[in-house]
Coordinates of C-alpha atoms in Angstrom, one line a residue:
M1 CA -15.5 -2.8 -8.0
T2 CA -17.2 -0.4 -5.6
T3 CA -16.0 -1.2 -2.1
V4 CA -12.5 -1.0 -0.7
G5 CA -11.9 -2.8 2.6
L6 CA -9.1 -1.7 4.8
I7 CA -7.4 -3.8 7.3
G8 CA -5.5 -1.1 9.2
S9 CA -6.5 2.5 9.0
G10 CA -3.4 4.4 10.1
H11 CA -1.4 7.0 8.1
I12 CA -1.3 5.0 4.8
G13 CA -4.5 3.1 5.2
G14 CA -6.4 6.3 6.2
T15 CA -4.9 8.2 3.3
V16 CA -5.9 5.5 0.8
A17 CA -9.4 5.6 2.3
R18 CA -9.6 9.3 1.8
L19 CA -8.4 9.0 -1.8
A20 CA -10.8 6.2 -2.5
V21 CA -13.8 8.1 -1.2
A22 CA -12.9 11.1 -3.2
A23 CA -12.8 8.8 -6.3
G24 CA -16.3 7.5 -5.6
Y25 CA -15.6 4.2 -3.8
D26 CA -17.3 3.0 -0.7
V27 CA -14.8 2.1 2.1
V28 CA -15.0 -0.2 5.1
L29 CA -12.4 0.6 7.7
S30 CA -11.0 -1.6 10.4
N31 CA -8.1 -1.6 12.8
S32 CA -6.8 -3.7 15.7
R33 CA -8.6 -1.7 18.4
G34 CA -12.2 -2.0 17.2
P35 CA -14.7 -0.2 15.0
E36 CA -15.7 2.2 17.8
T37 CA -12.2 3.8 17.6
L38 CA -12.7 4.8 14.0
T39 CA -15.7 7.1 14.6
D40 CA -13.9 10.3 13.8
L41 CA -12.4 9.1 10.6
V42 CA -15.8 7.7 9.4
D43 CA -17.4 11.0 10.2
E44 CA -14.7 12.8 8.3
L45 CA -15.2 10.6 5.2
G46 CA -18.9 10.8 5.2
E47 CA -21.7 8.5 4.0
R48 CA -19.4 6.4 1.8
A49 CA -17.4 5.2 4.8
S50 CA -18.2 2.7 7.6
A51 CA -16.2 0.9 10.3
A52 CA -16.2 -2.8 10.9
T53 CA -14.0 -5.7 12.2
A54 CA -11.1 -6.8 10.1
Q55 CA -13.0 -10.0 9.3
D56 CA -15.9 -8.0 8.0
A57 CA -13.8 -5.5 6.1
A58 CA -12.1 -8.4 4.4
Q59 CA -15.4 -10.0 3.6
V60 CA -17.2 -7.1 2.0
G61 CA -14.2 -5.5 0.2
D62 CA -14.1 -6.0 -3.5
L63 CA -10.5 -4.9 -3.2
V64 CA -8.8 -5.1 0.2
V65 CA -5.9 -3.0 1.5
V66 CA -3.7 -4.6 4.2
S67 CA -1.9 -1.8 6.0
V68 CA -0.8 -3.2 9.4
P69 CA 2.7 -3.5 10.8
L70 CA 4.6 -6.4 9.3
K71 CA 4.9 -8.0 12.7
A72 CA 1.1 -8.4 12.7
Y73 CA 0.7 -9.9 9.3
R74 CA -0.3 -13.3 10.6
A75 CA -3.4 -11.8 12.2
V76 CA -4.8 -10.8 8.7
P77 CA -7.9 -13.1 8.2
A78 CA -7.1 -15.4 5.3
Q79 CA -10.5 -17.2 4.6
P80 CA -12.5 -14.1 3.7
L81 CA -9.7 -12.9 1.4
A82 CA -9.6 -16.1 -0.7
G83 CA -9.8 -15.2 -4.4
K84 CA -9.5 -11.5 -3.8
V85 CA -6.9 -8.9 -4.8
V86 CA -5.1 -7.7 -1.7
I87 CA -3.0 -4.6 -1.7
D88 CA 0.0 -4.9 0.6
T89 CA 1.4 -1.6 2.0
N90 CA 3.7 -3.3 4.6
N91 CA 7.4 -2.6 5.0
Y92 CA 9.9 -4.4 7.2
Y93 CA 11.3 -2.2 10.0
P94 CA 13.3 -4.4 12.4
E95 CA 13.2 -1.8 15.1
R96 CA 9.4 -2.0 15.1
D97 CA 8.7 -5.5 13.9
G98 CA 11.5 -7.5 15.5
A99 CA 13.9 -9.6 13.5
F100 CA 12.8 -11.7 10.5
P101 CA 15.9 -13.7 9.6
E102 CA 14.7 -14.7 6.2
L103 CA 14.1 -11.0 5.3
D104 CA 17.5 -10.0 6.8
A105 CA 19.1 -12.7 4.6
G106 CA 17.2 -11.5 1.5
E107 CA 15.7 -14.9 1.0
I108 CA 12.2 -13.5 0.6
T109 CA 10.4 -10.2 0.5
S110 CA 7.8 -8.9 3.0
S111 CA 5.0 -9.1 0.4
E112 CA 5.9 -12.7 -0.3
L113 CA 5.5 -13.4 3.4
L114 CA 1.9 -12.0 3.2
Q115 CA 1.3 -13.9 0.0
R116 CA 2.4 -17.1 1.8
H117 CA 0.0 -16.3 4.6
L118 CA -2.8 -15.7 2.1
P119 CA -2.2 -18.5 -0.4
D120 CA -5.6 -18.1 -2.1
S121 CA -5.4 -14.4 -2.5
R122 CA -3.6 -12.3 -5.1
V123 CA -1.3 -9.9 -3.4
V124 CA 0.0 -6.7 -5.0
K125 CA 2.6 -4.6 -3.3
V126 CA 1.9 -0.8 -3.6
F127 CA 2.0 2.4 -1.4
N128 CA 5.1 1.0 0.3
N129 CA 7.5 3.7 -0.9
I130 CA 5.6 7.0 -0.5
Y131 CA 5.2 9.1 2.6
F132 CA 1.6 9.4 3.6
K133 CA 1.6 13.2 3.3
A134 CA 3.0 13.0 -0.3
L135 CA 0.4 10.3 -1.1
A136 CA -2.4 12.7 0.0
E137 CA -1.0 15.7 -1.9
L138 CA 0.2 14.3 -5.2
P139 CA -2.9 12.8 -7.0
R140 CA -3.5 14.3 -10.4
P141 CA -6.0 13.7 -13.2
S142 CA -5.1 11.1 -15.9
G143 CA -2.8 12.7 -18.4
A144 CA -1.7 15.6 -16.2
A145 CA 1.9 16.7 -16.9
D146 CA 2.8 16.5 -13.2
R147 CA 1.1 13.2 -12.5
S148 CA 3.1 10.8 -10.2
A149 CA 3.6 7.1 -10.5
L150 CA 3.6 4.4 -7.9
A151 CA 5.5 1.1 -8.1
I152 CA 3.5 -2.2 -8.1
A153 CA 4.7 -5.8 -7.9
G154 CA 2.7 -9.0 -7.9
D155 CA 2.6 -12.5 -9.2
D156 CA -0.8 -12.2 -10.9
A157 CA -1.1 -10.1 -14.1
A158 CA -4.9 -9.7 -13.7
A159 CA -4.6 -8.5 -10.1
K160 CA -2.0 -5.9 -11.2
A161 CA -4.3 -4.7 -13.9
E162 CA -7.1 -4.2 -11.3
V163 CA -4.7 -2.3 -9.0
T164 CA -3.5 -0.2 -11.9
A165 CA -7.1 0.8 -12.6
F166 CA -7.6 1.6 -9.0
L167 CA -4.5 3.8 -8.9
D168 CA -5.6 5.6 -12.0
R169 CA -8.9 6.4 -10.5
I170 CA -7.4 7.8 -7.3
G171 CA -4.9 9.9 -9.3
Y172 CA -1.7 7.9 -9.9
D173 CA 0.0 6.0 -12.8
A174 CA 1.6 2.6 -12.1
V175 CA 5.0 1.3 -12.9
D176 CA 5.1 -2.5 -12.9
V177 CA 8.2 -3.8 -11.3
G178 CA 7.5 -7.5 -11.9
P179 CA 6.7 -10.3 -9.5
L180 CA 6.6 -9.9 -5.7
A181 CA 10.1 -11.1 -5.5
E182 CA 11.2 -7.8 -7.1
G183 CA 9.5 -5.8 -4.4
W184 CA 12.8 -5.3 -2.7
R185 CA 13.5 -2.6 -5.3
Y186 CA 11.3 -0.1 -3.4
Q187 CA 11.7 -1.3 0.2
P188 CA 13.2 1.0 2.9
D189 CA 16.8 2.2 2.2
T190 CA 16.5 2.0 -1.6
P191 CA 16.6 5.0 -4.0
A192 CA 12.9 4.6 -4.8
Y193 CA 11.8 4.7 -1.1
G194 CA 10.4 8.2 -0.3
V195 CA 13.0 10.3 -2.1
P196 CA 11.4 10.5 -5.6
Y197 CA 8.3 12.1 -4.0
S198 CA 10.2 14.7 -2.0
A199 CA 11.4 18.2 -2.9
T200 CA 14.8 17.2 -1.4
P201 CA 16.1 13.9 -0.3
T202 CA 16.1 15.0 3.4
D203 CA 12.8 16.9 3.4
W204 CA 9.8 14.5 3.1
Q205 CA 7.5 17.2 4.4
R206 CA 7.6 18.9 1.0
P207 CA 6.1 16.6 -1.6
A208 CA 7.2 16.7 -5.2
P209 CA 5.8 14.8 -8.2
A210 CA 7.6 11.7 -9.5
D211 CA 6.6 10.6 -13.0
A212 CA 7.1 7.1 -14.3
E213 CA 10.5 7.9 -15.8
K214 CA 11.8 9.3 -12.6
L215 CA 10.5 6.3 -10.6
R216 CA 11.9 3.8 -13.1
A217 CA 15.4 5.3 -12.7
A218 CA 15.2 5.1 -9.0
L219 CA 14.0 1.4 -9.2
A220 CA 16.9 0.6 -11.6
A221 CA 19.4 2.1 -9.2
A222 CA 18.5 -0.3 -6.3
T223 CA 21.1 -2.8 -5.2
R224 CA 21.0 -5.7 -2.8

């Protein structure tokens, strides 16, 4: 795997792109406004980065990161993502996305909605519970004492293995939470959302490492 496609290049998508380039990947960025609006980010990232349409980023990516508001998930192109591992960074924020009654009722998770939209892809939920500034500041080499871990969930074991390898290369360990249905354990307003990577629960501007043990404890404390 050498190319990471990004559908959505905002705070989280752009940060993942920076980490991927630093780890030696090529990245193809896209957003809803068009490739020409990504010139500054492409210039910042250098020769390993380019901008394209969402369709093209999906087509050329060996691994594709979907980082768009949940309300826009139906616009993610399905056909070029068939058979691919898709990282889902989405969260459900009703004040931004509008109401999704099945999410409000706990009948399904946001990542399961994306998986349903992409039936031929293998969706893995990750990057959903970390503030983008912490994501940028906390990568560490494999084996480092202060290395942080990120939660992953997915229905395909091989896809989760690929994502775990990607996380390792960009500086993070992985904690496997189980299938996509368990992704609620690190959605907004749970103990694992943001707080483990913060110096204090109310100060997300000061990142702090969260190892696998700390993250597992927070995940276990989640209630529905």
